[in-house]
């Protein structure tokens, strides 16, 4: 008897049915690293401003907490993809945690007078703008992170970390140069992402018109 198109396929004798892997729970190692990064934000801010905000010892401890947060950022997303631990919570919390730790560091350093406000404004405006732009074109597709974007994130993390420390001499000059490079990468990758978004939206609109 011929089965209808909606009927399930007959199982082959002796062959086990394919098991559907269960959805990952929220309490997995990748999400726990993301939550740790979120918890480190207020800890980092408290350490950064401890004893007036300019004590080298407290700033070193603040740097250690910032470094731990940056290290978790390197591992949580990779673990989620490799181990099949991608969850809706992780998709939302991971970028929030990234921007929270970086934003708090930039604003804190500017409040303390260690980093020009225009640098903080450029970086934060770029991050917020690109995030909003991703939502603007999400119905047409996802803009993947580029190599330039990953290099920007790494450069920003190292530069900001160096500003958290109390440095003098050539190290202070080196961090200023590195921050300048981070700003250039920030602006350059923003232009590239905008071009990708406009192209993605244009192609999406063309496909919608063709499908009518």
PDB file of C-alpha atoms in Angstrom:
ATOM      1  CA  UNK A   1       0.000   0.000   0.000  1.00  0.00           C
ATOM      2  CA  UNK A   2       1.425   3.360  -0.997  1.00  0.00           C
ATOM      3  CA  UNK A   3       1.770   5.822   1.846  1.00  0.00           C
ATOM      4  CA  UNK A   4       0.749   9.444   1.562  1.00  0.00           C
ATOM      5  CA  UNK A   5       3.294  12.224   1.561  1.00  0.00           C
ATOM      6  CA  UNK A   6       2.668  12.965   5.215  1.00  0.00           C
ATOM      7  CA  UNK A   7       3.211   9.382   6.428  1.00  0.00           C
ATOM      8  CA  UNK A   8       6.441   8.560   8.272  1.00  0.00           C
ATOM      9  CA  UNK A   9       9.052   6.506   6.451  1.00  0.00           C
ATOM     10  CA  UNK A  10       9.230   2.845   7.391  1.00  0.00           C
ATOM     11  CA  UNK A  11      12.129   1.891   9.623  1.00  0.00           C
ATOM     12  CA  UNK A  12      14.676  -0.511   8.161  1.00  0.00           C
ATOM     13  CA  UNK A  13      14.945  -3.775  10.092  1.00  0.00           C
ATOM     14  CA  UNK A  14      18.068  -3.897  12.212  1.00  0.00           C
ATOM     15  CA  UNK A  15      18.856  -0.206  11.691  1.00  0.00           C
ATOM     16  CA  UNK A  16      18.332   2.073  14.730  1.00  0.00           C
ATOM     17  CA  UNK A  17      16.265   5.187  14.194  1.00  0.00           C
ATOM     18  CA  UNK A  18      18.248   8.404  13.988  1.00  0.00           C
ATOM     19  CA  UNK A  19      18.188  10.089  17.360  1.00  0.00           C
ATOM     20  CA  UNK A  20      17.576  13.819  17.486  1.00  0.00           C
ATOM     21  CA  UNK A  21      20.188  15.430  19.773  1.00  0.00           C
ATOM     22  CA  UNK A  22      18.595  17.207  22.720  1.00  0.00           C
ATOM     23  CA  UNK A  23      18.723  20.988  22.801  1.00  0.00           C
ATOM     24  CA  UNK A  24      21.551  22.266  25.006  1.00  0.00           C
ATOM     25  CA  UNK A  25      20.499  23.536  28.414  1.00  0.00           C
ATOM     26  CA  UNK A  26      21.214  27.041  29.600  1.00  0.00           C
ATOM     27  CA  UNK A  27      23.633  25.773  32.262  1.00  0.00           C
ATOM     28  CA  UNK A  28      26.521  24.819  29.996  1.00  0.00           C
ATOM     29  CA  UNK A  29      30.179  25.809  30.083  1.00  0.00           C
ATOM     30  CA  UNK A  30      29.864  28.400  27.306  1.00  0.00           C
ATOM     31  CA  UNK A  31      26.975  30.226  28.963  1.00  0.00           C
ATOM     32  CA  UNK A  32      28.677  30.026  32.356  1.00  0.00           C
ATOM     33  CA  UNK A  33      31.729  31.803  30.908  1.00  0.00           C
ATOM     34  CA  UNK A  34      29.436  34.470  29.478  1.00  0.00           C
ATOM     35  CA  UNK A  35      27.730  34.914  32.858  1.00  0.00           C
ATOM     36  CA  UNK A  36      31.134  35.123  34.541  1.00  0.00           C
ATOM     37  CA  UNK A  37      32.039  37.965  32.182  1.00  0.00           C
ATOM     38  CA  UNK A  38      28.829  39.786  33.082  1.00  0.00           C
ATOM     39  CA  UNK A  39      29.524  39.351  36.797  1.00  0.00           C
ATOM     40  CA  UNK A  40      33.042  40.692  36.328  1.00  0.00           C
ATOM     41  CA  UNK A  41      31.771  44.043  35.001  1.00  0.00           C
ATOM     42  CA  UNK A  42      30.833  45.586  38.390  1.00  0.00           C
ATOM     43  CA  UNK A  43      33.898  43.982  39.978  1.00  0.00           C
ATOM     44  CA  UNK A  44      36.147  45.547  37.347  1.00  0.00           C
ATOM     45  CA  UNK A  45      34.538  48.991  37.743  1.00  0.00           C
ATOM     46  CA  UNK A  46      34.936  48.870  41.538  1.00  0.00           C
ATOM     47  CA  UNK A  47      38.601  47.892  41.222  1.00  0.00           C
ATOM     48  CA  UNK A  48      39.262  50.545  38.568  1.00  0.00           C
ATOM     49  CA  UNK A  49      37.976  53.337  40.826  1.00  0.00           C
ATOM     50  CA  UNK A  50      39.373  51.940  44.073  1.00  0.00           C
ATOM     51  CA  UNK A  51      41.377  54.411  46.171  1.00  0.00           C
ATOM     52  CA  UNK A  52      40.725  57.307  43.818  1.00  0.00           C
ATOM     53  CA  UNK A  53      41.308  55.351  40.624  1.00  0.00           C
ATOM     54  CA  UNK A  54      45.021  56.035  40.213  1.00  0.00           C
ATOM     55  CA  UNK A  55      46.658  53.592  42.597  1.00  0.00           C
ATOM     56  CA  UNK A  56      48.994  51.302  40.573  1.00  0.00           C
ATOM     57  CA  UNK A  57      48.233  48.264  42.735  1.00  0.00           C
ATOM     58  CA  UNK A  58      44.464  48.545  42.395  1.00  0.00           C
ATOM     59  CA  UNK A  59      44.801  49.260  38.702  1.00  0.00           C
ATOM     60  CA  UNK A  60      46.846  46.068  38.316  1.00  0.00           C
ATOM     61  CA  UNK A  61      44.111  44.065  40.020  1.00  0.00           C
ATOM     62  CA  UNK A  62      41.543  45.777  37.799  1.00  0.00           C
ATOM     63  CA  UNK A  63      43.616  44.803  34.778  1.00  0.00           C
ATOM     64  CA  UNK A  64      43.618  41.164  35.944  1.00  0.00           C
ATOM     65  CA  UNK A  65      39.800  41.129  36.118  1.00  0.00           C
ATOM     66  CA  UNK A  66      39.598  42.792  32.698  1.00  0.00           C
ATOM     67  CA  UNK A  67      42.025  40.225  31.255  1.00  0.00           C
ATOM     68  CA  UNK A  68      39.959  37.342  32.645  1.00  0.00           C
ATOM     69  CA  UNK A  69      36.851  38.825  31.034  1.00  0.00           C
ATOM     70  CA  UNK A  70      38.604  39.151  27.680  1.00  0.00           C
ATOM     71  CA  UNK A  71      39.870  35.566  27.885  1.00  0.00           C
ATOM     72  CA  UNK A  72      36.354  34.235  28.523  1.00  0.00           C
ATOM     73  CA  UNK A  73      35.249  36.181  25.438  1.00  0.00           C
ATOM     74  CA  UNK A  74      37.760  34.215  23.366  1.00  0.00           C
ATOM     75  CA  UNK A  75      36.507  30.849  24.571  1.00  0.00           C
ATOM     76  CA  UNK A  76      32.751  30.960  25.174  1.00  0.00           C
ATOM     77  CA  UNK A  77      31.676  31.453  21.564  1.00  0.00           C
ATOM     78  CA  UNK A  78      34.170  28.915  20.240  1.00  0.00           C
ATOM     79  CA  UNK A  79      33.086  26.325  22.816  1.00  0.00           C
ATOM     80  CA  UNK A  80      29.425  26.911  22.009  1.00  0.00           C
ATOM     81  CA  UNK A  81      29.991  26.305  18.295  1.00  0.00           C
ATOM     82  CA  UNK A  82      32.318  23.310  18.636  1.00  0.00           C
ATOM     83  CA  UNK A  83      30.371  21.517  21.357  1.00  0.00           C
ATOM     84  CA  UNK A  84      26.891  22.302  20.025  1.00  0.00           C
ATOM     85  CA  UNK A  85      26.084  24.497  23.021  1.00  0.00           C
ATOM     86  CA  UNK A  86      24.567  27.432  21.152  1.00  0.00           C
ATOM     87  CA  UNK A  87      21.470  28.705  23.006  1.00  0.00           C
ATOM     88  CA  UNK A  88      19.132  31.676  22.655  1.00  0.00           C
ATOM     89  CA  UNK A  89      20.454  32.954  25.978  1.00  0.00           C
ATOM     90  CA  UNK A  90      24.026  32.828  24.703  1.00  0.00           C
ATOM     91  CA  UNK A  91      23.140  34.626  21.476  1.00  0.00           C
ATOM     92  CA  UNK A  92      21.737  37.525  23.490  1.00  0.00           C
ATOM     93  CA  UNK A  93      24.002  37.547  26.549  1.00  0.00           C
ATOM     94  CA  UNK A  94      27.345  37.147  24.755  1.00  0.00           C
ATOM     95  CA  UNK A  95      27.287  40.455  22.817  1.00  0.00           C
ATOM     96  CA  UNK A  96      25.812  42.230  25.857  1.00  0.00           C
ATOM     97  CA  UNK A  97      28.669  40.964  28.026  1.00  0.00           C
ATOM     98  CA  UNK A  98      31.244  42.013  25.415  1.00  0.00           C
ATOM     99  CA  UNK A  99      29.924  45.552  25.156  1.00  0.00           C
ATOM    100  CA  UNK A 100      29.389  45.856  28.917  1.00  0.00           C
ATOM    101  CA  UNK A 101      32.993  45.089  29.862  1.00  0.00           C
ATOM    102  CA  UNK A 102      34.495  47.144  27.029  1.00  0.00           C
ATOM    103  CA  UNK A 103      32.077  50.050  27.505  1.00  0.00           C
ATOM    104  CA  UNK A 104      32.653  50.196  31.254  1.00  0.00           C
ATOM    105  CA  UNK A 105      36.429  50.210  30.708  1.00  0.00           C
ATOM    106  CA  UNK A 106      36.308  52.982  28.104  1.00  0.00           C
ATOM    107  CA  UNK A 107      33.928  55.183  30.088  1.00  0.00           C
ATOM    108  CA  UNK A 108      35.790  54.559  33.339  1.00  0.00           C
ATOM    109  CA  UNK A 109      39.151  55.466  31.818  1.00  0.00           C
ATOM    110  CA  UNK A 110      37.683  58.641  30.316  1.00  0.00           C
ATOM    111  CA  UNK A 111      36.110  59.620  33.645  1.00  0.00           C
ATOM    112  CA  UNK A 112      39.526  59.192  35.275  1.00  0.00           C
ATOM    113  CA  UNK A 113      41.090  61.369  32.585  1.00  0.00           C
ATOM    114  CA  UNK A 114      43.339  58.616  31.217  1.00  0.00           C
ATOM    115  CA  UNK A 115      41.628  58.248  27.838  1.00  0.00           C
ATOM    116  CA  UNK A 116      40.245  61.067  25.649  1.00  0.00           C
ATOM    117  CA  UNK A 117      36.469  61.146  25.547  1.00  0.00           C
ATOM    118  CA  UNK A 118      36.457  61.312  21.749  1.00  0.00           C
ATOM    119  CA  UNK A 119      38.093  57.873  21.594  1.00  0.00           C
ATOM    120  CA  UNK A 120      35.406  56.435  23.862  1.00  0.00           C
ATOM    121  CA  UNK A 121      32.670  58.164  21.838  1.00  0.00           C
ATOM    122  CA  UNK A 122      33.963  56.850  18.486  1.00  0.00           C
ATOM    123  CA  UNK A 123      34.276  53.251  19.694  1.00  0.00           C
ATOM    124  CA  UNK A 124      30.949  53.130  21.530  1.00  0.00           C
ATOM    125  CA  UNK A 125      29.076  54.867  18.701  1.00  0.00           C
ATOM    126  CA  UNK A 126      30.500  52.322  16.253  1.00  0.00           C
ATOM    127  CA  UNK A 127      29.531  49.353  18.420  1.00  0.00           C
ATOM    128  CA  UNK A 128      26.004  50.622  19.012  1.00  0.00           C
ATOM    129  CA  UNK A 129      25.537  51.622  15.376  1.00  0.00           C
ATOM    130  CA  UNK A 130      26.697  48.284  13.969  1.00  0.00           C
ATOM    131  CA  UNK A 131      24.482  46.394  16.434  1.00  0.00           C
ATOM    132  CA  UNK A 132      21.419  48.405  15.386  1.00  0.00           C
ATOM    133  CA  UNK A 133      22.330  47.967  11.725  1.00  0.00           C
ATOM    134  CA  UNK A 134      22.506  44.182  12.138  1.00  0.00           C
ATOM    135  CA  UNK A 135      18.920  44.225  13.435  1.00  0.00           C
ATOM    136  CA  UNK A 136      17.926  46.494  10.531  1.00  0.00           C
ATOM    137  CA  UNK A 137      18.960  43.915   7.926  1.00  0.00           C
ATOM    138  CA  UNK A 138      18.422  40.694   9.902  1.00  0.00           C
ATOM    139  CA  UNK A 139      15.321  39.802   7.850  1.00  0.00           C
ATOM    140  CA  UNK A 140      17.548  39.612   4.771  1.00  0.00           C
ATOM    141  CA  UNK A 141      20.463  37.740   6.331  1.00  0.00           C
ATOM    142  CA  UNK A 142      23.239  37.829   8.908  1.00  0.00           C
ATOM    143  CA  UNK A 143      26.388  39.920   8.541  1.00  0.00           C
ATOM    144  CA  UNK A 144      29.244  37.624   9.609  1.00  0.00           C
ATOM    145  CA  UNK A 145      32.167  38.863  11.667  1.00  0.00           C
ATOM    146  CA  UNK A 146      35.053  39.681   9.352  1.00  0.00           C
ATOM    147  CA  UNK A 147      38.763  39.178   9.944  1.00  0.00           C
ATOM    148  CA  UNK A 148      39.065  42.924  10.270  1.00  0.00           C
ATOM    149  CA  UNK A 149      36.360  42.918  12.915  1.00  0.00           C
ATOM    150  CA  UNK A 150      38.135  40.209  14.898  1.00  0.00           C
ATOM    151  CA  UNK A 151      41.433  42.086  14.616  1.00  0.00           C
ATOM    152  CA  UNK A 152      39.652  45.246  15.778  1.00  0.00           C
ATOM    153  CA  UNK A 153      38.315  43.444  18.849  1.00  0.00           C
ATOM    154  CA  UNK A 154      41.751  42.040  19.704  1.00  0.00           C
ATOM    155  CA  UNK A 155      43.483  45.386  19.225  1.00  0.00           C
ATOM    156  CA  UNK A 156      40.885  47.197  21.304  1.00  0.00           C
ATOM    157  CA  UNK A 157      41.200  44.655  24.105  1.00  0.00           C
ATOM    158  CA  UNK A 158      44.999  44.910  24.275  1.00  0.00           C
ATOM    159  CA  UNK A 159      45.009  48.714  24.011  1.00  0.00           C
ATOM    160  CA  UNK A 160      42.318  49.206  26.657  1.00  0.00           C
ATOM    161  CA  UNK A 161      44.078  46.716  28.920  1.00  0.00           C
ATOM    162  CA  UNK A 162      47.288  48.728  28.635  1.00  0.00           C
ATOM    163  CA  UNK A 163      45.384  51.902  29.562  1.00  0.00           C
ATOM    164  CA  UNK A 164      43.998  50.189  32.644  1.00  0.00           C
ATOM    165  CA  UNK A 165      47.560  49.662  33.850  1.00  0.00           C
ATOM    166  CA  UNK A 166      49.581  52.616  35.122  1.00  0.00           C
ATOM    167  CA  UNK A 167      52.334  52.796  32.500  1.00  0.00           C
ATOM    168  CA  UNK A 168      55.056  55.336  31.822  1.00  0.00           C
ATOM    169  CA  UNK A 169      57.825  55.878  29.284  1.00  0.00           C
ATOM    170  CA  UNK A 170      57.840  53.935  26.039  1.00  0.00           C
ATOM    171  CA  UNK A 171      55.039  51.639  27.206  1.00  0.00           C
ATOM    172  CA  UNK A 172      52.737  54.647  27.587  1.00  0.00           C
ATOM    173  CA  UNK A 173      53.704  55.767  24.084  1.00  0.00           C
ATOM    174  CA  UNK A 174      53.174  52.257  22.713  1.00  0.00           C
ATOM    175  CA  UNK A 175      49.662  52.018  24.129  1.00  0.00           C
ATOM    176  CA  UNK A 176      48.754  55.378  22.566  1.00  0.00           C
ATOM    177  CA  UNK A 177      49.918  54.118  19.165  1.00  0.00           C
ATOM    178  CA  UNK A 178      48.006  50.858  19.640  1.00  0.00           C
ATOM    179  CA  UNK A 179      44.858  52.740  20.620  1.00  0.00           C
ATOM    180  CA  UNK A 180      45.235  54.868  17.499  1.00  0.00           C
ATOM    181  CA  UNK A 181      45.386  51.672  15.439  1.00  0.00           C
ATOM    182  CA  UNK A 182      42.306  50.360  17.276  1.00  0.00           C
ATOM    183  CA  UNK A 183      40.373  53.534  16.391  1.00  0.00           C
ATOM    184  CA  UNK A 184      41.388  53.225  12.723  1.00  0.00           C
ATOM    185  CA  UNK A 185      40.261  49.589  12.665  1.00  0.00           C
ATOM    186  CA  UNK A 186      37.053  50.585  14.444  1.00  0.00           C
ATOM    187  CA  UNK A 187      36.181  53.139  11.774  1.00  0.00           C
ATOM    188  CA  UNK A 188      37.448  51.043   8.842  1.00  0.00           C
ATOM    189  CA  UNK A 189      35.499  47.920   9.789  1.00  0.00           C
ATOM    190  CA  UNK A 190      32.391  50.049  10.391  1.00  0.00           C
ATOM    191  CA  UNK A 191      32.554  51.304   6.793  1.00  0.00           C
ATOM    192  CA  UNK A 192      32.940  47.709   5.575  1.00  0.00           C
ATOM    193  CA  UNK A 193      29.962  46.494   7.641  1.00  0.00           C
ATOM    194  CA  UNK A 194      27.783  49.346   6.394  1.00  0.00           C
ATOM    195  CA  UNK A 195      28.640  48.418   2.794  1.00  0.00           C
ATOM    196  CA  UNK A 196      27.779  44.766   3.514  1.00  0.00           C
ATOM    197  CA  UNK A 197      24.488  45.752   5.140  1.00  0.00           C
ATOM    198  CA  UNK A 198      23.438  47.967   2.236  1.00  0.00           C
ATOM    199  CA  UNK A 199      24.326  45.245  -0.268  1.00  0.00           C
ATOM    200  CA  UNK A 200      22.470  42.600   1.748  1.00  0.00           C
ATOM    201  CA  UNK A 201      19.372  44.789   1.995  1.00  0.00           C
ATOM    202  CA  UNK A 202      19.484  45.665  -1.714  1.00  0.00           C
ATOM    203  CA  UNK A 203      19.728  42.000  -2.681  1.00  0.00           C
ATOM    204  CA  UNK A 204      16.961  41.085  -0.239  1.00  0.00           C
ATOM    205  CA  UNK A 205      14.601  43.711  -1.640  1.00  0.00           C
ATOM    206  CA  UNK A 206      15.386  42.574  -5.190  1.00  0.00           C
ATOM    207  CA  UNK A 207      14.573  38.973  -4.250  1.00  0.00           C
ATOM    208  CA  UNK A 208      11.274  40.070  -2.676  1.00  0.00           C
ATOM    209  CA  UNK A 209      10.269  41.958  -5.806  1.00  0.00           C
ATOM    210  CA  UNK A 210      11.188  38.986  -8.009  1.00  0.00           C
ATOM    211  CA  UNK A 211       9.075  36.678  -5.848  1.00  0.00           C
ATOM    212  CA  UNK A 212       5.920  38.750  -6.265  1.00  0.00           C
TER     213      UNK A 212
END
